[in-house]
Coordinates of C-alpha atoms in Angstrom, one line a residue:
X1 CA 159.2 83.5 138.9
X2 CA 157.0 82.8 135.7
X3 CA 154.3 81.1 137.8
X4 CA 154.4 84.5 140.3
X5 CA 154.0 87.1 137.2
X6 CA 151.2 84.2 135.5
X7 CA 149.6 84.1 139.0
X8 CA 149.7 88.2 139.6
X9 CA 148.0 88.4 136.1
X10 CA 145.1 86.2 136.6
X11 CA 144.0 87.7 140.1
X12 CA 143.3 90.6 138.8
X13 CA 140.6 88.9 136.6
X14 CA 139.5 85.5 138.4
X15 CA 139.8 84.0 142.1
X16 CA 140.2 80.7 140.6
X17 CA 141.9 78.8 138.0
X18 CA 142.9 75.7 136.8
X19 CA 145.9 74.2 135.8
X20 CA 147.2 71.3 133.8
X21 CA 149.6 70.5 136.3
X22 CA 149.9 66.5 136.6
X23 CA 149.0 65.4 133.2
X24 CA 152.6 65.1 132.2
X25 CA 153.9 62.9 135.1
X26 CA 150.7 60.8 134.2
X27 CA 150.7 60.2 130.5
X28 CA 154.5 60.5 130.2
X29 CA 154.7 64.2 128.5
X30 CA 158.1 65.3 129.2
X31 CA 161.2 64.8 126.9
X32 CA 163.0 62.5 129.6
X33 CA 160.3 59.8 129.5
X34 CA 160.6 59.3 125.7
X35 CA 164.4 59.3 126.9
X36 CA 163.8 56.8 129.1
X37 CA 162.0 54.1 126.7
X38 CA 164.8 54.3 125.0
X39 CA 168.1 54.0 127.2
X40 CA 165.5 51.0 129.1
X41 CA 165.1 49.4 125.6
X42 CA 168.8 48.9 125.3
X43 CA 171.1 46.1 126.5
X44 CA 173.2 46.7 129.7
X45 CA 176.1 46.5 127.6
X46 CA 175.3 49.0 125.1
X47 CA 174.2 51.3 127.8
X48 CA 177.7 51.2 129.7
X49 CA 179.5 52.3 126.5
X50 CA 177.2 54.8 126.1
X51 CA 179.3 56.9 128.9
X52 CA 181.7 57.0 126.2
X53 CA 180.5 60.7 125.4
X54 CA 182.2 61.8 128.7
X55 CA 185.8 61.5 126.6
X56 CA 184.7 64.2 124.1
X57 CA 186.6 67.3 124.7
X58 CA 185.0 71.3 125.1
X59 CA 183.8 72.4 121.7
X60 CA 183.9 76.3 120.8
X61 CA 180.7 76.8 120.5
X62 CA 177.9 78.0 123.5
X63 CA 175.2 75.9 122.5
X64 CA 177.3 72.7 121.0
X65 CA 178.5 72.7 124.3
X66 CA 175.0 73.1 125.8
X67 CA 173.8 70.3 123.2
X68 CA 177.1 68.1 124.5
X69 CA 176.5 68.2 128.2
X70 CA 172.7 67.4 127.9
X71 CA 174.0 64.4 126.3
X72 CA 176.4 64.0 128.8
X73 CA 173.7 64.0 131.6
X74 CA 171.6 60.9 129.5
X75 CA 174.4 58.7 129.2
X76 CA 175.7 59.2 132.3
X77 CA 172.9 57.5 134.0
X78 CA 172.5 55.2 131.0
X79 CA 174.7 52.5 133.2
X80 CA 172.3 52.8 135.9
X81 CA 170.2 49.9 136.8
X82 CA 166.8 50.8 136.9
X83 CA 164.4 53.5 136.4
X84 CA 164.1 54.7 139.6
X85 CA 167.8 55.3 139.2
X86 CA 167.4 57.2 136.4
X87 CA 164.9 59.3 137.4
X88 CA 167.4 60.4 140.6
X89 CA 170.0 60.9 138.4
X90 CA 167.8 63.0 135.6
X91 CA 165.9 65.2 138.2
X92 CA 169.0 66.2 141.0
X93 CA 170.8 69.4 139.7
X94 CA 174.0 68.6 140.1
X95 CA 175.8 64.8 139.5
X96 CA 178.1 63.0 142.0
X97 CA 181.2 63.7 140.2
X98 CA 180.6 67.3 140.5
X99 CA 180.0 67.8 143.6
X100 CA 182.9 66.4 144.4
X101 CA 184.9 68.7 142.6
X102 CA 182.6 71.6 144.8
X103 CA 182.5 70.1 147.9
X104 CA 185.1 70.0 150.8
X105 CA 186.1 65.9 151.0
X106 CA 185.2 66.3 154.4
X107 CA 181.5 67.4 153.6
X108 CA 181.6 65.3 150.5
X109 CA 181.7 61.9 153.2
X110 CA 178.9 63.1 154.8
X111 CA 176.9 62.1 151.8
X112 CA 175.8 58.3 152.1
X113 CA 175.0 56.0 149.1
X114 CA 174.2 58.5 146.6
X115 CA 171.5 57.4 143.9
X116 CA 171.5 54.0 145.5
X117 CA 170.8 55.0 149.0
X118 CA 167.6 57.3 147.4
X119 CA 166.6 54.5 145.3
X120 CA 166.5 51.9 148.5
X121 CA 164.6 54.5 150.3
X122 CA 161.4 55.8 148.4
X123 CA 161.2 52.7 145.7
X124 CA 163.4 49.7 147.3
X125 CA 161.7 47.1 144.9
X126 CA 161.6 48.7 141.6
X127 CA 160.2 45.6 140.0
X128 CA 157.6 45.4 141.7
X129 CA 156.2 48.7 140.4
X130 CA 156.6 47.4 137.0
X131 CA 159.5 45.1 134.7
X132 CA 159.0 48.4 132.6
X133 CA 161.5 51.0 133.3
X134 CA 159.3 53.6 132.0
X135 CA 156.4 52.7 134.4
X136 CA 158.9 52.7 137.3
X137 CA 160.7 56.3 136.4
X138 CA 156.9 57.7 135.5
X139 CA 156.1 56.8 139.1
X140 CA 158.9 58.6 140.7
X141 CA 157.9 61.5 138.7
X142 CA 154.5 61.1 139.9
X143 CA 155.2 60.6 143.5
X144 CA 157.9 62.9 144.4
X145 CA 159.1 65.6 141.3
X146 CA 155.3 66.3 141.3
X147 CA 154.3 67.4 145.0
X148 CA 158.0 68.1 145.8
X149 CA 158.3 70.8 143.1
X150 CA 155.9 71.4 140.4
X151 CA 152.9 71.6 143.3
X152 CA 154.9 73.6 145.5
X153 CA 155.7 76.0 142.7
X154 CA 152.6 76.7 142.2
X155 CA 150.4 76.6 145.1
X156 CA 153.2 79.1 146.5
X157 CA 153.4 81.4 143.2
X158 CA 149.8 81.6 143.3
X159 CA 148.7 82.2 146.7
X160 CA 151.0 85.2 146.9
X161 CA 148.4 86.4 145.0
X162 CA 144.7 85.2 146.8
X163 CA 144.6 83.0 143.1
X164 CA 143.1 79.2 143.8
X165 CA 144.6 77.2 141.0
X166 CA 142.8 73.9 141.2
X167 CA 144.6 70.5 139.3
X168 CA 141.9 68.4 137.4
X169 CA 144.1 66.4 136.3
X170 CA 145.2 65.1 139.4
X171 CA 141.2 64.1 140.2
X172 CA 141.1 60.7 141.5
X173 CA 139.3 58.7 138.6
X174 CA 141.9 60.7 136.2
X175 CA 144.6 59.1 138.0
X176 CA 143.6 55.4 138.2
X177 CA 142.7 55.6 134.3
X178 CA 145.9 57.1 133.6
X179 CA 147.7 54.4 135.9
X180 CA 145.6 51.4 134.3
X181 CA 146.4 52.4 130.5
X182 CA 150.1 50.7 129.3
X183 CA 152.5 52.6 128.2
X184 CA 152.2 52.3 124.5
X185 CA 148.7 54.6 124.9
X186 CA 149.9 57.1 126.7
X187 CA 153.8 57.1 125.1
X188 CA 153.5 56.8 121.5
X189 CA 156.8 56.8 119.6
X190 CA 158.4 60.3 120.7
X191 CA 154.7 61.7 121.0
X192 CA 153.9 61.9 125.3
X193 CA 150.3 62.4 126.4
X194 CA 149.4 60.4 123.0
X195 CA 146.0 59.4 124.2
X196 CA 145.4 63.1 125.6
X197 CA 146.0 64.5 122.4
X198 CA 143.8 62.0 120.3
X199 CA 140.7 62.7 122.9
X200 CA 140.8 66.6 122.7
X201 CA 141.7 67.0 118.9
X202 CA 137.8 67.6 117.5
X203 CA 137.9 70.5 119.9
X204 CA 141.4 72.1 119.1
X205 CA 142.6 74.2 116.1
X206 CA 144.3 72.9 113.4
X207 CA 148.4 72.3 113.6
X208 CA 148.2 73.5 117.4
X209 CA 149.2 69.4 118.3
X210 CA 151.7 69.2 115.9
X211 CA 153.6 72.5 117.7
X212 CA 156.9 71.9 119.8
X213 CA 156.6 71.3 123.3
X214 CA 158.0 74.4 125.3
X215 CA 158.9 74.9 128.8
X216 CA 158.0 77.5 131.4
X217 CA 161.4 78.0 132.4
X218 CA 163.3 80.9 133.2
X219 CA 166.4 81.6 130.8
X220 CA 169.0 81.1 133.3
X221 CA 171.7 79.8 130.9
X222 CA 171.6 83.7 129.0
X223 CA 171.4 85.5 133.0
X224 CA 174.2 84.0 134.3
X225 CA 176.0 84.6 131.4
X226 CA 176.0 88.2 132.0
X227 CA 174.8 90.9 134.5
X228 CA 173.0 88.3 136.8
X229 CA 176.3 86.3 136.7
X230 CA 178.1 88.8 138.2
X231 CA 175.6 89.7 140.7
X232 CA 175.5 86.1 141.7
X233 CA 179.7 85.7 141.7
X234 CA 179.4 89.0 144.1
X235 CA 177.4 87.3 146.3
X236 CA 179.2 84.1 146.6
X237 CA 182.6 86.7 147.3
X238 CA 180.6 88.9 149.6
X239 CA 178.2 86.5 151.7
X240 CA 180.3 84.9 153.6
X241 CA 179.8 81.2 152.0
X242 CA 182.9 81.0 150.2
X243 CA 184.1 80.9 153.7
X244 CA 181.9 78.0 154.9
X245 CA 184.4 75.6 155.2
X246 CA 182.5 73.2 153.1
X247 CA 183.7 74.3 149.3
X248 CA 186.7 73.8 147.4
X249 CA 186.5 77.7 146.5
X250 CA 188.7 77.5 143.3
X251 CA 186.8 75.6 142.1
X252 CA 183.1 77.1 142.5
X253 CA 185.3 79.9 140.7
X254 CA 185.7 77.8 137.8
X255 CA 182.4 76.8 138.2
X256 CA 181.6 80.8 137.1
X257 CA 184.4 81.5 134.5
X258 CA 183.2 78.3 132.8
X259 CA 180.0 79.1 132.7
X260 CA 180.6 82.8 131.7
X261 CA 182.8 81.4 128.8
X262 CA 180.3 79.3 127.5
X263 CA 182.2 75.9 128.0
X264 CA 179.5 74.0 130.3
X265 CA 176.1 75.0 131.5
X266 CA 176.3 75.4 135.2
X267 CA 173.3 77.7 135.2
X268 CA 171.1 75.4 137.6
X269 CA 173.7 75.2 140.1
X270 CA 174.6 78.9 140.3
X271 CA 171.1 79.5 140.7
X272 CA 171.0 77.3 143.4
X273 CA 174.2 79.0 145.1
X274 CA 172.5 82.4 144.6
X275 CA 169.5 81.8 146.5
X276 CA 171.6 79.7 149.1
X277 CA 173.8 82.6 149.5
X278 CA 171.1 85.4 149.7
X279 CA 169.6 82.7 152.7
X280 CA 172.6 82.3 154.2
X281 CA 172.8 86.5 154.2
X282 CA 169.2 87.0 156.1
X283 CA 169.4 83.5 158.0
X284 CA 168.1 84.0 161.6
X285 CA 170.3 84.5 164.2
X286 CA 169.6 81.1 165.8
X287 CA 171.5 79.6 162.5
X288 CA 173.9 81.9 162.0
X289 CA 176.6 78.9 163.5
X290 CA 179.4 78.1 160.9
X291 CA 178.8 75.2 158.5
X292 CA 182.2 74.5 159.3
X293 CA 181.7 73.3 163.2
X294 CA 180.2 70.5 163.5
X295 CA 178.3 68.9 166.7
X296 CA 180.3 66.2 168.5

């Protein structure tokens, strides 16, 4: 929705534009890749014991336990074996355990192998991408969060409005220097897109590098706290989902009172289940089959 309003703005002023889209996925920019030098840096054994966190109980507060269940989602893949694995694990909205508490157990076996199963299909050899766990999570961000989502976004957003956003970063000599460079040049302590930063500095204000990185993210977490909430709980009461056959509907209930109460952050999920539901309301009428029957 940002991108749409972004996009509606600029057509009224320019056919084309560009965008900066790639340059994170390609000199390891986002918060999850300085994430993931460290977990990779540590031994197996101190990455096990890292799930640890999962004991800690609900805390009072909205954005402790906000804080807490980010956490949570790091060291729960911090067991995992590879980057590859990690990337899966960071990038799906919702985790294994939960959706087993979501999902009927019938719908829940329908679901093969999990991370491991995505892992042996897109990257089977991880190694042989790199012995660097960075390089090999990088790559999965390159290969299928970028085109699968961040692309998508965009070119959609923007063509609903006649705009042309072109991706320079994404040309073809961009990308093989970015893939040549190691790590360290491009990953630099916490600081992503080190090398990036360096080469553009003479051209840039003063104290604009040294600002926090922020997102172009919709605030979800606040929505679904409130009015939207309740427009999305309607929905899931009123579509005819909750009938599917394929939830455990108690608890996608708790799934909303928890949320509304501030004890977890569901907010991606019930975004998910909102547009699902609001699908599932206009589907065509060649779809329109229960979930629940399934072919022989």
């Amino acid at each position: 929705m940002p991108t749409w309003y972004v996009s509606q703005i600029a057509a009224q002023e320019v056919k084309v534009a560009l965008s900066g889209d790639g340059g994170d996925e390609l000199f390891f920019g986002y918060k999850r890749h300085a994430t993931e030098r460290r977990i990779g840096a540590l031994p197996a054994p101190l990455r096990r014991l890292a799930r640890a966190l999962d004991a800690v109980p609900t805390l009072p507060s909205r954005h402790a336990n906000a804080v807490l269940q980010r956490w949570r989602k790091t060291t729960g893949s911090a067991a995992l074996p590879n980057g590859i694995a990690r990337f899966f694990a960071k990038t799906q909205i919702t985790n294994e355990a939960f959706r087993r508490e979501i999902f009927s157990a019938e719908f829940i076996a329908e679901e093969e192998g999990g991370i491991a199963a995505l892992v042996a299909e897109y990257f089977p050899d991880p190694d042989a991408i790199s012995t660097d766990t960075l390089e090999q999570f990088g790559l999965a961000d390159l290969a299928l969060n970028l085109p699968g989502a961040m692309l998508t976004k965009v070119d959609r957003a923007s063509m609903a409005h006649s705009l042309e956003v072109r991706v320079p970063m994404l040309g073809q000599g961009m990308v093989d220097l970015a893939l040549s460079m190691p790590a360290d040049m491009k990953l630099n302590g916490k600081i992503g897109k080190y090398v990036i930063r360096q080469a553009i500095a003479p051209w840039l204000p003063e104290g604009i590098l040294d600002r926090r990185k922020q997102g172009f993210q919709m605030p979800l977490a606040a929505w679904f706290a409130g009015d939207f909430g309740a427009y999305a709980e309607q929905l899931w009461r009123d579509s005819g989902v909750r009938e599917q056959g394929i939830w455990r509907a108690g608890a996608v209930d708790k799934v909303f009172a928890d949320h509304r109460a501030g004890k977890r952050d569901h907010s991606r999920f019930l975004y998910a289940l909102a547009i699902y539901c609001l699908w599932w309301i206009g589907r065509p009428k060649a779809l329109r089959i229960p979930l629940s029957v399934r072919a022989e």
